[in-house]
Amino acid sequence: MTFALHVYRVLTSALSPFLGFVLSARVKQGKEDFSRRNERMARHLPVLRNNGVLVWLHGASVGESRLLLELGNRLLDERPDLMLLFTSQTQTSAKLMGPMLPDNAVYTMAPIDTPAAARRFIRHWKPSLCIFGEGEIWPNLILEAEKAGAKRALVNARMTEKSAQGWQRFHQTFRALVGRFDAVLAADEDTARRLANLMGKPVVCAGNLKSALPPPSANDVELRRMQESFKGLRKCYLAASTHNGEEALFLDAMKAAPDAALILAPRHPERGPLIEDLLRARNIPFARRSRGEAPNTNTRVLLADTMGEMGIWFRLADAVYLGGGHTPDVGGHNPLEPIRLGKPVVSSPDVFNFANMMEDLSERGLIRLLKTPKAIGRALVTMAPPSSSSLDLLEYEADAPMQATLGAILPLLPEKGLLE
């Protein structure tokens, strides 16, 4: 164990007696769910429904959770005998995951990464394979999984140049943690190069797994209702997965379409009150979805501060402004979902999390990355939908990263029946 890892374990061990106080404070701040405190301390965890091989899949928040859910479903297609455990770090992802779990799966919040909580978690679940999504590197959980003999994989790994430089000072620690993983699969060539440099060995670029995610589904009855009662004969423009400041930018941009219906769907629905304040300050007629307010054809803005309805908003929109590219440290969001639904898409240029994908899509004319409200508004109003030939090619290419990932992960599982 490196000196840095030893220090980390000592410091997080010292935190253990204060976990209750830390979680109580976070509950008061709205950052934790009171009913899930035991999960965060890895106590009183649910019991497995069968004794099959368990695969643990962990992602930070909504995007990673949806990706791992698709990966988990594909694993079950190949190995119906598996039991899946999903964990994440945020309340938003916890609310999303519950209704979407397959039959052979359970969900809990991830434990706080102290040695004691990590040990309880691993001993309770006894995973055969631990799959970490994108950048989830939690030392105590990784070390306890290794001690228990579990295989470990990092999938859809993404690492910015800034993160790589930060890890470079602790490259021996990184090698001690990730270098001993059984599979490390990068989402893009830049990440593969950075990981290879840190680990001192080649890293496979499987491609971005988010390309394999199907567009979110929509309730057809509700879609028709919103089409008739809210959109009507108007054009409709959507600001999807927005962060602080991006709603104001979108509203400024849409001065280019003063008669259009607008939808604001923030990445984090709990920001609804702040966006409501913005709309009131601008004296814009709106309806707030989370309060059950029904918009009509005189409503300028629908504030869609709910979970699980993005499929409706994507289909209702004539064009989409995708958030995350105009807010520091976010790095953009997955543009493929609205594109694959045939929508023109505009985002802002700071999309480092999807740099290679955005560059490729931009070269194909499937997305435009623009800075100013005026340019964004003009593009949303004038862009043509993607051609059928470009969408066919996109569909053909979309599943390759998933197939490469399954090819690397399936051999890490015990043979069917071996533990029965």
mmCIF file of C-alpha atoms in Angstrom, residues 12 32 38 59 119 142 176 205 276 303-304 333 352 391 399:
data_model
loop_
_atom_site.group_PDB
_atom_site.id
_atom_site.type_symbol
_atom_site.label_atom_id
_atom_site.label_comp_id
_atom_site.label_asym_id
_atom_site.label_seq_id
_atom_site.Cartn_x
_atom_site.Cartn_y
_atom_site.Cartn_z
ATOM 1 C CA THR A 12 -11.391 8.137 6.551
ATOM 2 C CA GLU A 32 -29.141 13.291 1.728
ATOM 3 C CA ASN A 38 -28.343 3.304 6.932
ATOM 4 C CA GLY A 59 -22.038 5.149 -10.950
ATOM 5 C CA ARG A 119 -15.879 -3.608 4.691
ATOM 6 C CA ILE A 142 -11.812 -0.892 -4.201
ATOM 7 C CA ALA A 176 -2.157 0.494 -6.810
ATOM 8 C CA CYS A 205 -10.580 2.429 -25.953
ATOM 9 C CA GLU A 276 -39.461 29.934 -11.062
ATOM 10 C CA LEU A 303 -41.025 24.404 -16.237
ATOM 11 C CA ALA A 304 -40.526 20.637 -16.415
ATOM 12 C CA HIS A 333 -24.171 16.072 -21.568
ATOM 13 C CA PHE A 352 -14.848 18.372 -22.442
ATOM 14 C CA LEU A 391 -29.399 8.618 -38.404
ATOM 15 C CA ASP A 399 -23.748 -0.389 -30.234
#
